Amino acid sequence: MYKILKDYPDAPLERGWRDMLSRAARPGHYCAPEFFLEPRLENRQGFAILGIETELSGRTAVTGVATGYDDGAQIRCGLNVSPQIAFDGSRSQPEISASLIDGLLSIGRKAQLISVYTWEKCPAFVARGFRERPDMGTVVVDLSKGPEAVFAGFESKRTIRAALRAGVTVREASDEDIDEYYPILAEWSRRKGQPCGSLQHYRQLFGLRANRRLFVAFHEGKMAGGSVIRFLPGGIVEYAANSSRPEFQNLRPNDLLMWTAIEWACK
């Protein structure tokens, strides 16, 4: 069985959803109910498909989740660097997959393409007609080792130390920092040809501190750039975005921003 949501779940369903995520492997922020809280730049319909199972006690249990966007011609669940699917590790993955597939096919019955990215092979999808394509994947770091062990394992620590010697500092952003960061983001978006929302959009986005943080770098009192992470406590922390001023690149602020985000995530 499955349930399709187009908005934030009610309290009992939210509890079941979060309970399932506590037993899932590598769940990310976009696998959580907070997926529905983020303001979106594009006018796309977000959805969540929950695998549902009725237990002997009569309680409804959530067994898995796939979130994504309905763009009309295409249904997309995640990206190659950020899967948006999670399974209850204590239950049968093929059965959970079957429920999620039924939901995807229901939503996408008029779509030309349904794409789903997963962390691991899911034979149930292939059995239902999905074509499987391996991807080069994304780099991950095991944070459970702690910050000292993670730092010791870096092949090159030189650029991080160079940024520190140059006087670059990094901190979590305050509300005032967001206002200063926004022009850097807007200019970076213009250079890259990427869409950029309003200042209010990003104030709302960075206000979701339970799942998203902005770190900002400074040199001699001037902001050099900023990096964004999104995360699910107990799950994955994703390095989501970076925008910086080109004139500061030789000071390597982005290297220190990434290390600070990793150090924060470990703790």
Short mmCIF file of C-alpha atoms in Angstrom, two decimals:
data_model
loop_
_atom_site.label_atom_id
_atom_site.label_comp_id
_atom_site.label_asym_id
_atom_site.label_seq_id
_atom_site.Cartn_x
_atom_site.Cartn_y
_atom_site.Cartn_z
CA MET A 1 0.00 0.00 0.00
CA TYR A 2 1.05 3.59 -0.46
CA LYS A 3 -0.07 7.10 0.36
CA ILE A 4 0.62 10.17 -1.78
CA LEU A 5 1.15 13.50 -0.03
CA LYS A 6 1.23 16.95 -1.60
CA ASP A 7 1.66 18.81 1.68
CA TYR A 8 3.02 18.42 5.21
CA PRO A 9 1.61 15.30 6.94
CA ASP A 10 -0.69 15.23 9.93
CA ALA A 11 0.83 14.47 13.34
CA PRO A 12 0.33 10.64 13.42
CA LEU A 13 1.69 10.22 9.89
CA GLU A 14 4.62 12.52 10.64
CA ARG A 15 5.54 10.42 13.68
CA GLY A 16 5.44 7.23 11.62
CA TRP A 17 7.50 8.83 8.88
CA ARG A 18 10.19 9.99 11.29
CA ASP A 19 10.18 6.63 13.06
CA MET A 20 10.91 4.94 9.73
CA LEU A 21 13.77 7.35 8.97
CA SER A 22 15.43 6.42 12.28
CA ARG A 23 15.91 2.89 10.86
CA ALA A 24 16.82 3.91 7.31
CA ALA A 25 20.31 3.87 5.80
CA ARG A 26 21.61 7.24 4.59
CA PRO A 27 18.41 9.29 4.83
CA GLY A 28 18.79 12.91 3.69
CA HIS A 29 16.90 16.09 4.44
CA TYR A 30 14.71 15.75 1.34
CA CYS A 31 13.54 12.34 2.59
CA ALA A 32 12.03 14.01 5.67
CA PRO A 33 8.72 15.87 6.20
CA GLU A 34 10.64 19.18 6.08
CA PHE A 35 10.80 18.64 2.32
CA PHE A 36 7.43 20.42 2.23
CA LEU A 37 8.58 23.43 4.26
CA GLU A 38 11.18 24.88 1.90
CA PRO A 39 10.22 27.80 -0.35
CA ARG A 40 10.79 26.89 -4.00
CA LEU A 41 12.10 29.02 -6.82
CA GLU A 42 10.30 27.07 -9.51
CA ASN A 43 6.56 26.52 -9.69
CA ARG A 44 6.86 22.77 -9.32
CA GLN A 45 4.58 20.40 -7.47
CA GLY A 46 6.42 18.57 -4.72
CA PHE A 47 5.16 15.18 -3.56
CA ALA A 48 5.98 12.39 -1.16
CA ILE A 49 5.04 8.75 -1.59
CA LEU A 50 4.94 6.78 1.65
CA GLY A 51 4.97 3.01 1.77
CA ILE A 52 2.23 2.01 4.23
CA GLU A 53 1.68 -1.24 6.10
CA THR A 54 -1.06 -2.12 8.58
CA GLU A 55 0.40 -4.06 11.50
CA LEU A 56 -1.36 -6.76 13.52
CA SER A 57 -2.03 -4.22 16.24
CA GLY A 58 -3.98 -2.14 13.74
CA ARG A 59 -1.34 0.60 13.75
CA THR A 60 -0.38 2.06 10.39
CA ALA A 61 3.38 1.92 9.88
CA VAL A 62 5.41 3.88 7.34
CA THR A 63 7.87 1.54 5.61
CA GLY A 64 9.56 3.80 3.07
CA VAL A 65 9.47 7.15 1.31
CA ALA A 66 10.25 8.68 -2.06
CA THR A 67 9.98 12.44 -2.52
CA GLY A 68 10.24 14.40 -5.74
CA TYR A 69 8.78 16.87 -8.18
CA ASP A 70 6.10 16.62 -10.81
CA ASP A 71 7.19 18.78 -13.74
CA GLY A 72 4.33 17.62 -15.94
CA ALA A 73 6.23 15.70 -18.58
CA GLN A 74 8.70 14.32 -16.04
CA ILE A 75 8.54 12.90 -12.53
CA ARG A 76 11.91 13.24 -10.82
CA CYS A 77 12.92 11.76 -7.46
CA GLY A 78 16.25 13.21 -6.45
CA LEU A 79 19.51 13.77 -8.29
CA ASN A 80 22.52 11.53 -8.90
CA VAL A 81 24.31 13.31 -6.05
CA SER A 82 21.25 13.42 -3.78
CA PRO A 83 18.84 10.45 -3.78
CA GLN A 84 15.43 11.15 -2.23
CA ILE A 85 14.38 7.65 -1.31
CA ALA A 86 14.65 5.76 1.98
CA PHE A 87 13.64 2.31 3.20
CA ASP A 88 12.95 0.96 6.68
CA GLY A 89 16.03 -1.19 7.25
CA SER A 90 14.09 -3.66 9.40
CA ARG A 91 11.66 -4.60 6.60
CA SER A 92 11.76 -6.20 3.16
CA GLN A 93 13.11 -3.74 0.60
CA PRO A 94 11.42 -5.45 -2.41
CA GLU A 95 8.00 -5.09 -0.77
CA ILE A 96 8.63 -1.45 0.14
CA SER A 97 9.90 -0.77 -3.39
CA ALA A 98 6.72 -2.28 -4.86
CA SER A 99 4.57 0.13 -2.86
CA LEU A 100 6.68 3.16 -3.84
CA ILE A 101 6.65 2.10 -7.51
CA ASP A 102 2.85 1.83 -7.46
CA GLY A 103 2.71 5.36 -6.12
CA LEU A 104 5.16 6.68 -8.72
CA LEU A 105 3.25 5.08 -11.57
CA SER A 106 0.03 6.56 -10.22
CA ILE A 107 1.46 10.08 -10.12
CA GLY A 108 3.28 9.68 -13.41
CA ARG A 109 0.61 8.00 -15.53
CA LYS A 110 0.68 10.99 -17.95
CA ALA A 111 4.42 11.66 -17.67
CA GLN A 112 6.93 10.86 -20.41
CA LEU A 113 9.69 9.95 -17.97
CA ILE A 114 9.98 8.88 -14.34
CA SER A 115 13.51 9.04 -12.93
CA VAL A 116 14.53 7.75 -9.51
CA TYR A 117 18.02 7.93 -8.00
CA THR A 118 18.99 5.43 -5.31
CA TRP A 119 22.07 4.75 -3.19
CA GLU A 120 22.05 1.08 -4.09
CA LYS A 121 20.62 -1.31 -6.66
CA CYS A 122 16.85 -1.85 -6.43
CA PRO A 123 15.94 -4.94 -8.50
CA ALA A 124 12.22 -4.38 -7.91
CA PHE A 125 12.36 -1.25 -10.08
CA VAL A 126 13.99 -3.14 -12.97
CA ALA A 127 11.39 -5.91 -12.65
CA ARG A 128 8.66 -3.29 -13.12
CA GLY A 129 10.15 -1.90 -16.34
CA PHE A 130 12.55 0.78 -15.11
CA ARG A 131 15.87 0.90 -16.95
CA GLU A 132 18.85 0.73 -14.62
CA ARG A 133 21.81 3.02 -15.29
CA PRO A 134 24.88 3.06 -13.01
CA ASP A 135 26.26 6.48 -12.09
CA MET A 136 29.71 7.53 -10.93
CA GLY A 137 28.09 8.57 -7.67
CA THR A 138 29.12 11.19 -5.16
CA VAL A 139 31.90 11.53 -2.61
CA VAL A 140 30.91 10.80 1.00
CA VAL A 141 32.79 11.19 4.28
CA ASP A 142 32.21 9.00 7.35
CA LEU A 143 31.53 11.59 10.07
CA SER A 144 31.31 8.99 12.84
CA LYS A 145 35.12 9.00 13.08
CA GLY A 146 35.06 12.51 14.55
CA PRO A 147 36.64 15.72 13.24
CA GLU A 148 40.23 14.94 14.24
CA ALA A 149 40.27 11.58 12.45
CA VAL A 150 38.50 13.01 9.40
CA PHE A 151 41.02 15.85 9.14
CA ALA A 152 43.94 13.46 9.59
CA GLY A 153 42.65 11.42 6.65
CA PHE A 154 42.73 14.31 4.18
CA GLU A 155 45.36 13.85 1.47
CA SER A 156 46.02 17.60 1.43
CA LYS A 157 45.52 19.89 4.39
CA ARG A 158 47.62 22.64 2.83
CA THR A 159 44.81 24.79 1.42
CA ILE A 160 42.86 24.81 4.69
CA ARG A 161 45.95 25.85 6.64
CA ALA A 162 46.77 28.45 3.98
CA ALA A 163 43.36 30.06 4.43
CA LEU A 164 43.89 30.21 8.19
CA ARG A 165 47.37 31.73 7.80
CA ALA A 166 45.91 34.34 5.42
CA GLY A 167 43.51 35.45 8.14
CA VAL A 168 40.30 33.95 6.73
CA THR A 169 37.67 33.25 9.41
CA VAL A 170 34.43 31.30 9.14
CA ARG A 171 31.30 31.35 11.29
CA GLU A 172 27.66 30.34 11.17
CA ALA A 173 25.63 33.09 9.58
CA SER A 174 23.51 35.49 11.60
CA ASP A 175 20.41 37.21 10.20
CA GLU A 176 22.58 40.23 9.32
CA ASP A 177 25.08 37.96 7.54
CA ILE A 178 22.29 36.67 5.28
CA ASP A 179 21.64 40.22 4.05
CA GLU A 180 25.35 40.65 3.26
CA TYR A 181 25.61 37.22 1.64
CA TYR A 182 22.66 37.77 -0.70
CA PRO A 183 24.45 40.11 -3.19
CA ILE A 184 27.31 37.59 -3.43
CA LEU A 185 24.79 34.83 -4.20
CA ALA A 186 22.92 37.00 -6.72
CA GLU A 187 26.13 37.90 -8.57
CA TRP A 188 27.33 34.29 -8.56
CA SER A 189 23.94 33.19 -9.96
CA ARG A 190 24.15 35.84 -12.68
CA ARG A 191 27.64 34.68 -13.70
CA LYS A 192 26.56 31.05 -13.81
CA GLY A 193 23.23 31.72 -15.52
CA GLN A 194 21.35 30.22 -12.57
CA PRO A 195 18.00 31.43 -11.15
CA CYS A 196 18.13 33.44 -7.95
CA GLY A 197 15.20 34.16 -5.68
CA SER A 198 14.52 37.25 -3.63
CA LEU A 199 16.25 38.15 -0.39
CA GLN A 200 13.06 37.19 1.44
CA HIS A 201 13.17 33.75 -0.20
CA TYR A 202 16.62 33.09 1.25
CA ARG A 203 15.73 34.54 4.62
CA GLN A 204 12.95 31.94 4.80
CA LEU A 205 15.24 29.19 3.53
CA PHE A 206 18.02 29.86 6.02
CA GLY A 207 15.43 30.22 8.76
CA LEU A 208 14.92 26.42 8.60
CA ARG A 209 17.80 25.86 11.00
CA ALA A 210 16.71 22.37 12.00
CA ASN A 211 17.76 21.17 8.54
CA ARG A 212 19.84 23.90 6.88
CA ARG A 213 22.79 26.11 7.87
CA LEU A 214 24.75 28.86 6.14
CA PHE A 215 28.45 29.34 6.93
CA VAL A 216 30.15 32.57 5.86
CA ALA A 217 33.85 33.41 5.39
CA PHE A 218 35.47 36.79 6.08
CA HIS A 219 38.81 38.40 5.38
CA GLU A 220 39.73 41.70 7.02
CA GLY A 221 36.09 42.38 7.83
CA LYS A 222 34.74 41.76 4.33
CA MET A 223 32.62 38.72 3.46
CA ALA A 224 34.46 36.49 1.00
CA GLY A 225 31.71 33.93 0.42
CA GLY A 226 29.39 31.43 1.95
CA SER A 227 28.49 27.73 1.88
CA VAL A 228 25.20 26.01 2.58
CA ILE A 229 24.61 22.59 4.09
CA ARG A 230 21.33 20.77 4.45
CA PHE A 231 21.03 17.83 6.81
CA LEU A 232 18.87 15.32 8.60
CA PRO A 233 19.97 14.76 12.22
CA GLY A 234 21.29 11.21 12.46
CA GLY A 235 21.42 10.91 8.67
CA ILE A 236 23.28 12.62 5.85
CA VAL A 237 24.74 16.12 5.79
CA GLU A 238 24.88 17.50 2.23
CA TYR A 239 27.17 20.26 1.01
CA ALA A 240 24.42 21.98 -0.93
CA ALA A 241 25.76 25.24 -2.37
CA ASN A 242 28.62 27.73 -2.41
CA SER A 243 28.90 31.33 -3.62
CA SER A 244 32.00 33.48 -3.25
CA ARG A 245 33.70 36.63 -4.49
CA PRO A 246 36.27 35.89 -7.26
CA GLU A 247 38.78 38.36 -5.84
CA PHE A 248 39.18 36.26 -2.68
CA GLN A 249 39.79 32.91 -4.39
CA ASN A 250 43.55 33.02 -3.89
CA LEU A 251 42.95 33.02 -0.12
CA ARG A 252 41.11 29.66 -0.39
CA PRO A 253 38.03 30.62 1.65
CA ASN A 254 35.98 27.80 0.11
CA ASP A 255 38.37 25.16 1.42
CA LEU A 256 38.00 26.53 4.94
CA LEU A 257 34.22 26.82 4.51
CA MET A 258 33.97 23.16 3.55
CA TRP A 259 36.19 22.04 6.42
CA THR A 260 34.23 24.14 8.92
CA ALA A 261 30.98 22.57 7.68
CA ILE A 262 32.49 19.07 8.06
CA GLU A 263 33.77 19.88 11.55
CA TRP A 264 30.35 21.22 12.56
CA ALA A 265 28.61 18.17 11.15
CA CYS A 266 30.91 15.78 13.05
CA LYS A 267 30.14 17.51 16.32
#
